[in-house]
PDB file of C-alpha atoms in Angstrom:
ATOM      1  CA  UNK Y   1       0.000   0.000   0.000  1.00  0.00           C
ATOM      2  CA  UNK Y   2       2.936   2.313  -0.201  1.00  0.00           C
ATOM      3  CA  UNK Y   3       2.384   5.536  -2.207  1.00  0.00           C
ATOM      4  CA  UNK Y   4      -1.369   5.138  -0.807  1.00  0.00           C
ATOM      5  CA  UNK Y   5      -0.572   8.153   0.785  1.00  0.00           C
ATOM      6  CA  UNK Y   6       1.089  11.438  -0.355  1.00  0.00           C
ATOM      7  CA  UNK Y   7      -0.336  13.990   1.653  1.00  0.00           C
ATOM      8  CA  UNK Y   8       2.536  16.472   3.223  1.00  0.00           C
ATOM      9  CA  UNK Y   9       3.025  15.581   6.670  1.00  0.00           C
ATOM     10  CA  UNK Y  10       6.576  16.521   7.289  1.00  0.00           C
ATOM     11  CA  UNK Y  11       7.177  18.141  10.572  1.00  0.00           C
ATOM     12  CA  UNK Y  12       9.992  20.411  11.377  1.00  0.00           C
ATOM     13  CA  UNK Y  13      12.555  22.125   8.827  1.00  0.00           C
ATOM     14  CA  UNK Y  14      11.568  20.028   6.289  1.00  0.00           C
ATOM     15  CA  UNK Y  15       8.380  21.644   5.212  1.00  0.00           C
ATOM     16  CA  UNK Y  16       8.127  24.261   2.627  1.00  0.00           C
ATOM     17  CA  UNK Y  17       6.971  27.496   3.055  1.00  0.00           C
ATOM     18  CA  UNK Y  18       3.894  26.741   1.066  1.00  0.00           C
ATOM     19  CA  UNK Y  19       3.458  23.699   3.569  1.00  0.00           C
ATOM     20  CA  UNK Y  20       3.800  25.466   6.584  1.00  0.00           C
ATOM     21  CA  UNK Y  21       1.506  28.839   5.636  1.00  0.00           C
ATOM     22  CA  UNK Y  22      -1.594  28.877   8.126  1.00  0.00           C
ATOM     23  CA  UNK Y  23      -4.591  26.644   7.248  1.00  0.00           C
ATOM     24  CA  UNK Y  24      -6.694  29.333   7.562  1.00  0.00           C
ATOM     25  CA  UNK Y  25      -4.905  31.639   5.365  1.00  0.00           C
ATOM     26  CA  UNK Y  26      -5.060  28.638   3.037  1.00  0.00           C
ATOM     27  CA  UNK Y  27      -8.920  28.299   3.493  1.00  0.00           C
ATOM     28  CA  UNK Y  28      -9.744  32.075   2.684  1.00  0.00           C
ATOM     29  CA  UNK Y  29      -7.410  32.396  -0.563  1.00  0.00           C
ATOM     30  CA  UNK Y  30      -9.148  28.573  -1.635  1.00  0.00           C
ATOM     31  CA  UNK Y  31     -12.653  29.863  -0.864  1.00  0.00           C
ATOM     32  CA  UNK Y  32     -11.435  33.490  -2.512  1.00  0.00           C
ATOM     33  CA  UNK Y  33      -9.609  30.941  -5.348  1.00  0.00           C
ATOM     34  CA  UNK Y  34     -12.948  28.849  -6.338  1.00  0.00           C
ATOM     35  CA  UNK Y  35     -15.491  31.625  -6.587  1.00  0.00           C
ATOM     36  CA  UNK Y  36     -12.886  33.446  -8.796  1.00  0.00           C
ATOM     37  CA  UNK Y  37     -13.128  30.357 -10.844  1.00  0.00           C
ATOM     38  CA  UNK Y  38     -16.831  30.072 -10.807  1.00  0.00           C
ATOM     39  CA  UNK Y  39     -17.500  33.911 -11.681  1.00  0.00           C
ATOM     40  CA  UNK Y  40     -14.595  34.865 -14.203  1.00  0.00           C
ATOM     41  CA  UNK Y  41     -16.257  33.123 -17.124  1.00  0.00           C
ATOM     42  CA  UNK Y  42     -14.414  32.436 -20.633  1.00  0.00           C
ATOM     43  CA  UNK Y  43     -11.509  29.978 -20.777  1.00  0.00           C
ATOM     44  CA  UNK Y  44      -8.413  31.762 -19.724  1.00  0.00           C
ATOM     45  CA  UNK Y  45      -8.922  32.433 -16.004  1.00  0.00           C
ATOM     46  CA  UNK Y  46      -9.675  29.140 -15.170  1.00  0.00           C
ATOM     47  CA  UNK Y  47      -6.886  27.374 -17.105  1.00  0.00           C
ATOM     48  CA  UNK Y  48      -4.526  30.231 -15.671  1.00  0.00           C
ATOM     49  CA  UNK Y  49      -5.932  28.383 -12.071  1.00  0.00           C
ATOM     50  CA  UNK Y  50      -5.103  25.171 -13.009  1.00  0.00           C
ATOM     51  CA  UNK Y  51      -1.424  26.042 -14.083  1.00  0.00           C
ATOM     52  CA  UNK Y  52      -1.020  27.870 -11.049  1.00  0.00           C
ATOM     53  CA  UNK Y  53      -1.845  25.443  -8.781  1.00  0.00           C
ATOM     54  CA  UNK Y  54       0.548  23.244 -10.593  1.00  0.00           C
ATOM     55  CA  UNK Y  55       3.089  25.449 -10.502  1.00  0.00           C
ATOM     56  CA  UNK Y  56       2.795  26.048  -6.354  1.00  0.00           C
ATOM     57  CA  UNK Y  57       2.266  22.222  -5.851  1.00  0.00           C
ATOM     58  CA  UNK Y  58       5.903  21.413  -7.653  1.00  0.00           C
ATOM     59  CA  UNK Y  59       7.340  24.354  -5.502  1.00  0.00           C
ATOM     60  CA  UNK Y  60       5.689  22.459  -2.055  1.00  0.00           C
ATOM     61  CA  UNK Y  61       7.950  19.837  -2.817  1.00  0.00           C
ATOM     62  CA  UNK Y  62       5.200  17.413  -4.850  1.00  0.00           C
ATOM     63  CA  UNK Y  63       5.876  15.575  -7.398  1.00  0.00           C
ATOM     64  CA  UNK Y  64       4.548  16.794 -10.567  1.00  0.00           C
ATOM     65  CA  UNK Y  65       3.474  13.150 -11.654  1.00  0.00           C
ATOM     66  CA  UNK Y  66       1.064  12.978  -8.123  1.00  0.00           C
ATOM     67  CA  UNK Y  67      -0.679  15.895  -9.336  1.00  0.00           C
ATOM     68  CA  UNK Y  68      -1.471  14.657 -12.360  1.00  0.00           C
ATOM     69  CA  UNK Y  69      -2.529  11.289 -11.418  1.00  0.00           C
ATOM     70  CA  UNK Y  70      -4.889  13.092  -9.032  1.00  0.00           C
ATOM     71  CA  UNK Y  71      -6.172  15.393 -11.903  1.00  0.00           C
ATOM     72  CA  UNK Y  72      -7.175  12.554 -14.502  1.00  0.00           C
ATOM     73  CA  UNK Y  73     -10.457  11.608 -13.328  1.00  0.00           C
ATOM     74  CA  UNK Y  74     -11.586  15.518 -13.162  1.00  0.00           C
ATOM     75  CA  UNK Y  75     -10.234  15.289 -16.993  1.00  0.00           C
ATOM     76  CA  UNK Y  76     -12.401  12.546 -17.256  1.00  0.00           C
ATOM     77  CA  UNK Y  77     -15.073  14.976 -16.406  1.00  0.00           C
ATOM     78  CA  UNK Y  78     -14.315  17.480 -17.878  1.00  0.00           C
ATOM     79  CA  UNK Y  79     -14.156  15.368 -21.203  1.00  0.00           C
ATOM     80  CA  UNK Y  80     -17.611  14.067 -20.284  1.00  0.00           C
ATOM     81  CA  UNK Y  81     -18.836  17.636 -19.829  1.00  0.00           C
ATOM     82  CA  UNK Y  82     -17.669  19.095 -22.864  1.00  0.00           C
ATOM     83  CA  UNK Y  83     -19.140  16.499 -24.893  1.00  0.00           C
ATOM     84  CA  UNK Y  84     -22.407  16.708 -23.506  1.00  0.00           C
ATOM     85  CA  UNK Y  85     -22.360  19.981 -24.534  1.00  0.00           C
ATOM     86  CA  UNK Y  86     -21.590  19.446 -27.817  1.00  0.00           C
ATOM     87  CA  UNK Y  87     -24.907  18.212 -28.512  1.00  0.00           C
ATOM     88  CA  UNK Y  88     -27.143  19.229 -26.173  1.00  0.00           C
ATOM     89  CA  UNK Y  89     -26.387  23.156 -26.197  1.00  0.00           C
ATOM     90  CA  UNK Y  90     -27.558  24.413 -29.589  1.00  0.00           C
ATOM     91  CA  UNK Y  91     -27.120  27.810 -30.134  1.00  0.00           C
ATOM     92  CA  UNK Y  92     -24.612  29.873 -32.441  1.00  0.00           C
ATOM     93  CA  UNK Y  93     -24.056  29.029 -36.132  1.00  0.00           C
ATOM     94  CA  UNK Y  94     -23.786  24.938 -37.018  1.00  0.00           C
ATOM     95  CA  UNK Y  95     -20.295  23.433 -37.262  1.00  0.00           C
ATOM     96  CA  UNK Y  96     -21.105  19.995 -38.806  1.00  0.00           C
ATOM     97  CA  UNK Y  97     -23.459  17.188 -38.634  1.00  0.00           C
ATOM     98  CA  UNK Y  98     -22.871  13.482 -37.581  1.00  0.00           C
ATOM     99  CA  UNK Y  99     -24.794  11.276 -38.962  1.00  0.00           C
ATOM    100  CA  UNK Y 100     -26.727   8.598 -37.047  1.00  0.00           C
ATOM    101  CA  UNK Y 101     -28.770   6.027 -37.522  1.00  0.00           C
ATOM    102  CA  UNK Y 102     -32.036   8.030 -39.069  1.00  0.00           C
ATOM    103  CA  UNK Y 103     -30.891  11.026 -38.087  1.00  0.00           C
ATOM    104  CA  UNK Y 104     -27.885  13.721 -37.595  1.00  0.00           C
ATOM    105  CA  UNK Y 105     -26.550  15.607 -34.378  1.00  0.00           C
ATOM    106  CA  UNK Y 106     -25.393  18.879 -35.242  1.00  0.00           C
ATOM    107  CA  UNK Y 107     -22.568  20.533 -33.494  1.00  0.00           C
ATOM    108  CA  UNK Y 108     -22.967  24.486 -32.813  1.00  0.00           C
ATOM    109  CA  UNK Y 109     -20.354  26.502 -32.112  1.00  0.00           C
ATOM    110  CA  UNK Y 110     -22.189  28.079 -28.784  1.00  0.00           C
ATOM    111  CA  UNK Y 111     -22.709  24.337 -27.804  1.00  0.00           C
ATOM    112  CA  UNK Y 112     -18.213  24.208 -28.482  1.00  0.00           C
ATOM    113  CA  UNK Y 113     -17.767  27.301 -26.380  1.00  0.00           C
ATOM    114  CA  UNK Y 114     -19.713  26.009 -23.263  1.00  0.00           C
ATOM    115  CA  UNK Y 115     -18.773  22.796 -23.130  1.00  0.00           C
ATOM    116  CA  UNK Y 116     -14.973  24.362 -23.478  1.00  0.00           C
ATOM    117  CA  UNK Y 117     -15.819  26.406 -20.396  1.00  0.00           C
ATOM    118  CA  UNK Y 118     -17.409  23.929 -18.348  1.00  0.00           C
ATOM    119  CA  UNK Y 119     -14.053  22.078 -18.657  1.00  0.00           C
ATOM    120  CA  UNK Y 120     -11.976  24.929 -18.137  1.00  0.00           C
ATOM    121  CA  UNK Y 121     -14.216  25.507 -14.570  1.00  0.00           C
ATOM    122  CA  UNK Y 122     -13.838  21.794 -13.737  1.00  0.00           C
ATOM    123  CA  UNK Y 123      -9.923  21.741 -14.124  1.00  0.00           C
ATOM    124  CA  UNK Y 124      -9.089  24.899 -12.904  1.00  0.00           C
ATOM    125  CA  UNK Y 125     -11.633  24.238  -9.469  1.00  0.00           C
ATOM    126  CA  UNK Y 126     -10.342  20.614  -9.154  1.00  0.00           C
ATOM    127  CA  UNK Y 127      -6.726  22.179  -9.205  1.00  0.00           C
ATOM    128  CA  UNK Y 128      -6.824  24.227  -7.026  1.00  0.00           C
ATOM    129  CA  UNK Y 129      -8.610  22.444  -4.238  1.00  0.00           C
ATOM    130  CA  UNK Y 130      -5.364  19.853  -5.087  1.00  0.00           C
ATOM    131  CA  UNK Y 131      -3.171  22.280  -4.332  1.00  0.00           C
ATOM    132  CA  UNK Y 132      -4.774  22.953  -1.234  1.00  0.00           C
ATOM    133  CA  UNK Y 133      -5.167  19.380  -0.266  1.00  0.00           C
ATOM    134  CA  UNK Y 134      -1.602  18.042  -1.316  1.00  0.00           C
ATOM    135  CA  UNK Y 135       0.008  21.464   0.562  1.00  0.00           C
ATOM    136  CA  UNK Y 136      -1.744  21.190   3.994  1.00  0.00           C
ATOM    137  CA  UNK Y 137      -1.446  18.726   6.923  1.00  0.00           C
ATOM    138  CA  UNK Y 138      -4.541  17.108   8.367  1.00  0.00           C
ATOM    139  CA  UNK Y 139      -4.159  18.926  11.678  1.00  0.00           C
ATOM    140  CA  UNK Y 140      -3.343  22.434   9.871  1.00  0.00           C
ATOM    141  CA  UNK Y 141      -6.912  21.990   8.424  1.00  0.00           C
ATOM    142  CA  UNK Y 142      -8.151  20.810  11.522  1.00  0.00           C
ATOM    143  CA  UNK Y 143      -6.849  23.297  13.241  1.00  0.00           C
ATOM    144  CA  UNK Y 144      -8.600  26.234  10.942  1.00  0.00           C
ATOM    145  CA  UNK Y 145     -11.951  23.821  10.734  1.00  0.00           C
ATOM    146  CA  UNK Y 146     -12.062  24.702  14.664  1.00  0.00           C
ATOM    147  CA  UNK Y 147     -11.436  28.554  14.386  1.00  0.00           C
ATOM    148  CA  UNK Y 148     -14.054  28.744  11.431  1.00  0.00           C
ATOM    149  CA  UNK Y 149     -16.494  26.938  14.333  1.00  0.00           C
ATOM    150  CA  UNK Y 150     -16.874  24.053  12.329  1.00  0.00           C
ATOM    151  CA  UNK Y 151     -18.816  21.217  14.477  1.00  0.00           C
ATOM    152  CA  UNK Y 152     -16.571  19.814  16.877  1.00  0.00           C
ATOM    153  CA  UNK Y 153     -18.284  16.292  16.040  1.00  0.00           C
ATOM    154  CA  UNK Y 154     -16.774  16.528  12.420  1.00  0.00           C
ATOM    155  CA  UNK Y 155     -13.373  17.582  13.063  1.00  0.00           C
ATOM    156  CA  UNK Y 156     -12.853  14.250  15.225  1.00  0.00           C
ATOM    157  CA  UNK Y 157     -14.369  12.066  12.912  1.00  0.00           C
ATOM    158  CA  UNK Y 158     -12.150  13.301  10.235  1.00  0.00           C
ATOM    159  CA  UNK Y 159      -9.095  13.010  12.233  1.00  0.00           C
ATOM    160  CA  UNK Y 160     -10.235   8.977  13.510  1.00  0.00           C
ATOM    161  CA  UNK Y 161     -10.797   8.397   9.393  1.00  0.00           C
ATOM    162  CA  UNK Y 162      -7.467   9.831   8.257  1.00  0.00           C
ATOM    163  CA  UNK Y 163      -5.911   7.781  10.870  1.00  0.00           C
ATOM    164  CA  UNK Y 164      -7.488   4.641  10.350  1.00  0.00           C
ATOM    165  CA  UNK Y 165      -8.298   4.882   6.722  1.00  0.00           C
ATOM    166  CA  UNK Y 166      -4.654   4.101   5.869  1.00  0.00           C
ATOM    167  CA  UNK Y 167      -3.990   1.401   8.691  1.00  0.00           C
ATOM    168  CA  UNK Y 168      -7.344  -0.244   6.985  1.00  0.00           C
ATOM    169  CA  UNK Y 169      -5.504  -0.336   3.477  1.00  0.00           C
ATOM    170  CA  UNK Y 170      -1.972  -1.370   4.997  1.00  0.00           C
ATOM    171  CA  UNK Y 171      -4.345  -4.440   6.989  1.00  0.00           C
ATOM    172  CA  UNK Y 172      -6.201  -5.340   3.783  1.00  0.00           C
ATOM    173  CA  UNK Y 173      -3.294  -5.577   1.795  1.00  0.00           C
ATOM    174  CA  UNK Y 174      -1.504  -7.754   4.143  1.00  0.00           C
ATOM    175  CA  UNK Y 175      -4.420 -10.532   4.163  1.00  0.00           C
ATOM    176  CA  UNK Y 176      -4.471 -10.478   0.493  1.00  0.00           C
ATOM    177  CA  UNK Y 177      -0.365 -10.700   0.166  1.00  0.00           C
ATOM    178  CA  UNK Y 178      -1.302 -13.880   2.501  1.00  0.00           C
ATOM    179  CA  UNK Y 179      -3.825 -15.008   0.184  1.00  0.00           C
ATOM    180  CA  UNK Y 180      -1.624 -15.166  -2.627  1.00  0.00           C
ATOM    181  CA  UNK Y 181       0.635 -16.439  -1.159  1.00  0.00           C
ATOM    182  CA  UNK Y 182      -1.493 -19.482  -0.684  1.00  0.00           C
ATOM    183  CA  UNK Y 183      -3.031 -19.180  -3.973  1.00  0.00           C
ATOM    184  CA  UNK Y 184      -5.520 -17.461  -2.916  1.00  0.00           C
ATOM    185  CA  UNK Y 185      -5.917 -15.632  -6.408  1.00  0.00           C
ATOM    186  CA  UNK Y 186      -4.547 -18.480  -9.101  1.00  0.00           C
ATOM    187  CA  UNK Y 187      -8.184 -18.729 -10.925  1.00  0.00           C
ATOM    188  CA  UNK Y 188     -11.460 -16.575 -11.359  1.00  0.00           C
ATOM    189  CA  UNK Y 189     -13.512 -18.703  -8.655  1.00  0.00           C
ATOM    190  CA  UNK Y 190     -10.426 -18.650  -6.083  1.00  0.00           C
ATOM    191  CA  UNK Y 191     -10.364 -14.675  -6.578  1.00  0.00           C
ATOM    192  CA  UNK Y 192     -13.917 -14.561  -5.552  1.00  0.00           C
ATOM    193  CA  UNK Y 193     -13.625 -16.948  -3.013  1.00  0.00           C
ATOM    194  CA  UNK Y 194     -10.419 -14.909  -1.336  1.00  0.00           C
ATOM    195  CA  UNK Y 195     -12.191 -11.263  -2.332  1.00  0.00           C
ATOM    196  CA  UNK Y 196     -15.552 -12.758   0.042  1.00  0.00           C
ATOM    197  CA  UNK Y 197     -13.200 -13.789   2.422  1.00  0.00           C
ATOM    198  CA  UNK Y 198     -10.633 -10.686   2.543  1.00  0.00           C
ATOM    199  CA  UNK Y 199     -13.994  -8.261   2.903  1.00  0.00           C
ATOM    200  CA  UNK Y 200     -14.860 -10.545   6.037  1.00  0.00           C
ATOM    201  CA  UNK Y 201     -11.897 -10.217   7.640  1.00  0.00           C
ATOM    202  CA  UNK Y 202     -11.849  -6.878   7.489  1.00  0.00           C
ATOM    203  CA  UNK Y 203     -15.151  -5.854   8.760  1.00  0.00           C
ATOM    204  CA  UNK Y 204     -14.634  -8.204  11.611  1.00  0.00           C
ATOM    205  CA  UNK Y 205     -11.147  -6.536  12.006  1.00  0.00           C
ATOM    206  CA  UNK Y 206     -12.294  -3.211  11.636  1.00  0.00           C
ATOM    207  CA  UNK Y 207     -15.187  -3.627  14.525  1.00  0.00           C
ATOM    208  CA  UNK Y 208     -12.485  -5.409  16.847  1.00  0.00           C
ATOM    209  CA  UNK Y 209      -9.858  -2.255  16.066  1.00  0.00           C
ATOM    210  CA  UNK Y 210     -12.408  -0.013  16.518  1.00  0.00           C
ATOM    211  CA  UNK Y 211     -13.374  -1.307  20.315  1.00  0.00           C
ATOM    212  CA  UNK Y 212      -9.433  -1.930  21.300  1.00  0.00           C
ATOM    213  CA  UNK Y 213      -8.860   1.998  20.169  1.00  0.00           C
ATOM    214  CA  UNK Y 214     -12.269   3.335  21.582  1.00  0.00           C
ATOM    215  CA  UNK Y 215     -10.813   1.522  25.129  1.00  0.00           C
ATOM    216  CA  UNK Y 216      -6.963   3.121  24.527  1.00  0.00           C
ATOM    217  CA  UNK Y 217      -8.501   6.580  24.076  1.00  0.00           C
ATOM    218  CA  UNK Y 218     -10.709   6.034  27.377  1.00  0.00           C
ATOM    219  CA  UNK Y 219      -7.662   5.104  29.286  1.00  0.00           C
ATOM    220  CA  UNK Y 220      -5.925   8.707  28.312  1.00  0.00           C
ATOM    221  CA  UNK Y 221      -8.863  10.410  28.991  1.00  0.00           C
ATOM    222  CA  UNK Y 222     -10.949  10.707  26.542  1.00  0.00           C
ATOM    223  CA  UNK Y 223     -14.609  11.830  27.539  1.00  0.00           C
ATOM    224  CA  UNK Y 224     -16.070  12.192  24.211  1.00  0.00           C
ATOM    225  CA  UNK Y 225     -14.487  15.634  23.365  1.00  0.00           C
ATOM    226  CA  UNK Y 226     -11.675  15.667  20.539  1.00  0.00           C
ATOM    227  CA  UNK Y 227      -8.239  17.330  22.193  1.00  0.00           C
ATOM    228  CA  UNK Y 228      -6.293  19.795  20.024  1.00  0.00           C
ATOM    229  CA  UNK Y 229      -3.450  22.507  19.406  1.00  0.00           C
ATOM    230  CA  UNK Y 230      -5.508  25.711  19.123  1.00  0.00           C
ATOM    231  CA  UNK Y 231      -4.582  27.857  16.476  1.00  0.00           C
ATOM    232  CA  UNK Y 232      -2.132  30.510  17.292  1.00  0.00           C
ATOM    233  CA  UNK Y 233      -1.491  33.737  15.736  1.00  0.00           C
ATOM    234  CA  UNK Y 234      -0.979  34.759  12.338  1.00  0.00           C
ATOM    235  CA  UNK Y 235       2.928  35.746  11.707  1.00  0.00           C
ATOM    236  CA  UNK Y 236       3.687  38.255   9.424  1.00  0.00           C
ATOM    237  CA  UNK Y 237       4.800  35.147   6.058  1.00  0.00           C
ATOM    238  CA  UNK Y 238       1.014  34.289   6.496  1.00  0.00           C
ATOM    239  CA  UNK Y 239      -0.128  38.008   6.171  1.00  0.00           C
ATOM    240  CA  UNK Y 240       2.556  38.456   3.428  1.00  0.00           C
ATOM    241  CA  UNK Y 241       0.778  35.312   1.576  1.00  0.00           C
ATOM    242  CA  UNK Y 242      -2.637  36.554   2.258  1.00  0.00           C
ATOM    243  CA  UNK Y 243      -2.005  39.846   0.445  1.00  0.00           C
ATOM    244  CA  UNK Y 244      -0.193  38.063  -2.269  1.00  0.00           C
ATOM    245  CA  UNK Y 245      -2.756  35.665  -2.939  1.00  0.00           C
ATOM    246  CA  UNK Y 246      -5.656  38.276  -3.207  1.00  0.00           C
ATOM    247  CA  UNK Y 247      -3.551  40.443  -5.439  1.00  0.00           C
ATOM    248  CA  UNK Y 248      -2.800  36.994  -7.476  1.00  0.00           C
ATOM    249  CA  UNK Y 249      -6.644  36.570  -7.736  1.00  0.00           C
ATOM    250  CA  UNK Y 250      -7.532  40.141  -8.238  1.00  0.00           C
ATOM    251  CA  UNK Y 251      -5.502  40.118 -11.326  1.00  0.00           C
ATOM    252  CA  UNK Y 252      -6.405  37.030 -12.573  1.00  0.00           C
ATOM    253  CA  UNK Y 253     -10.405  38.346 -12.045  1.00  0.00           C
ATOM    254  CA  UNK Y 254      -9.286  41.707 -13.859  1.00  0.00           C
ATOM    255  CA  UNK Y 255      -8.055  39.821 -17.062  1.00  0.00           C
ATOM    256  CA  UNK Y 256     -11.094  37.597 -18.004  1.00  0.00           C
TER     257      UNK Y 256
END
């Protein structure tokens, strides 16, 4: 399950200066980021988006190939959008015609131009909510979640699922490296036989994880009430970022 996980989590003098900015600095210029994509219109600000955030997730230190893997279902989308578009909008003068079956589906070039910009939207939003996710630690976000009074409820559960999400994967992959090893997976029937077998296990090890952690956390304390860092005060690189980023946006806004 290595590589399951590429979030930046490095503590210390290792992390970037676009890793360690303030989550919520991070939250305002993403929220300020989005609606700039959503309102701009046209083609140019939201590609512009999507390069950026490419460009600032290579300078955090992430591997251009990560960002990309992450960005090919919103393609996927995005393809899917545009073509819907294609010939379902029709307005502007006809392109061409494609014949089929007893009839022919006629292209317009408004139907071109909107399904254009409904991809542009969906890359440039999807990129830059990457660049937020791939540049900020869980309990950064966390941590700004709580000052924006988000439900108290919802920040634990999301810290219980990061940390058990990957130490689900990590479990599941070692019963199925044991099933194969035991040929477990040699034939079509077998792999059914192990998959059944492997989602078992893991339910029933899930529920038995679950009670052995639920009983850890009582022992240190726990009395239904998450425990945290609270966020401290802004220093003057997270007001210089602030002002940079709304310039960065204001600019972008002003050339659509």
């Amino acid at each position: 399950m290595g590589g399951a996980h590429h979030f930046i989590d490095a503590q210390g003098d290792s992390r970037r200066l676009l890793v360690v900015l303030d989550g919520r600095i991070k939250l305002v210029l993403l929220a300020a980021a989005l609606l700039v994509n959503l309102t701009a219109g046209g083609l140019l600000v939201p590609l512009l988006l999507a390069a950026l955030a490419l460009v600032l997730v290579m300078a955090a230190g992430v591997r251009a190939g990560a960002f990309f893997r992450r960005m090919a279902i919103p393609a996927l989308l995005a393809a899917v959008a545009l073509a819907t578009q294609l010939f379902w909008f029709r307005e502007g003068a006809p392109l061409f015609s494609i014949p089929l079956l007893f009839t022919e589906l006629t292209i317009h070039a408004g139907g071109v131009l909107r399904g254009l910009e409904l991809a542009a939207r969906i890359l440039g939003g999807m990129g830059v909510l990457l660049f937020f996710s791939l540049t900020t630690p869980l309990p950064e976000l966390m941590r700004a979640a709580q000052f924006f009074r988000c439900p108290p409820v919802l920040v634990e559960l999301a810290l219980i699922m990061y940390r058990y999400i990957f130490l689900l994967l990590e479990e599941g992959g070692r019963i199925r490296n044991a099933q194969k090893a035991r040929l477990g997976f040699v034939g079509f029937r077998a792999g059914l036989r192990s998959s059944g077998i492997l989602g078992g296990m893991l339910i029933l090890r899930t529920c038995d994880r679950a009670e052995r952690s639920f009983a850890a956390m009582r022992c240190r304390g726990y009395r239904g009430a998450p425990t945290g860092i609270a966020p401290g005060r802004l220093q003057g690189r997270d007001w210089g970022a602030f002002l940079a980023g709304l310039v960065l946006l204001g600019t972008l806004f002003a050339m659509r």
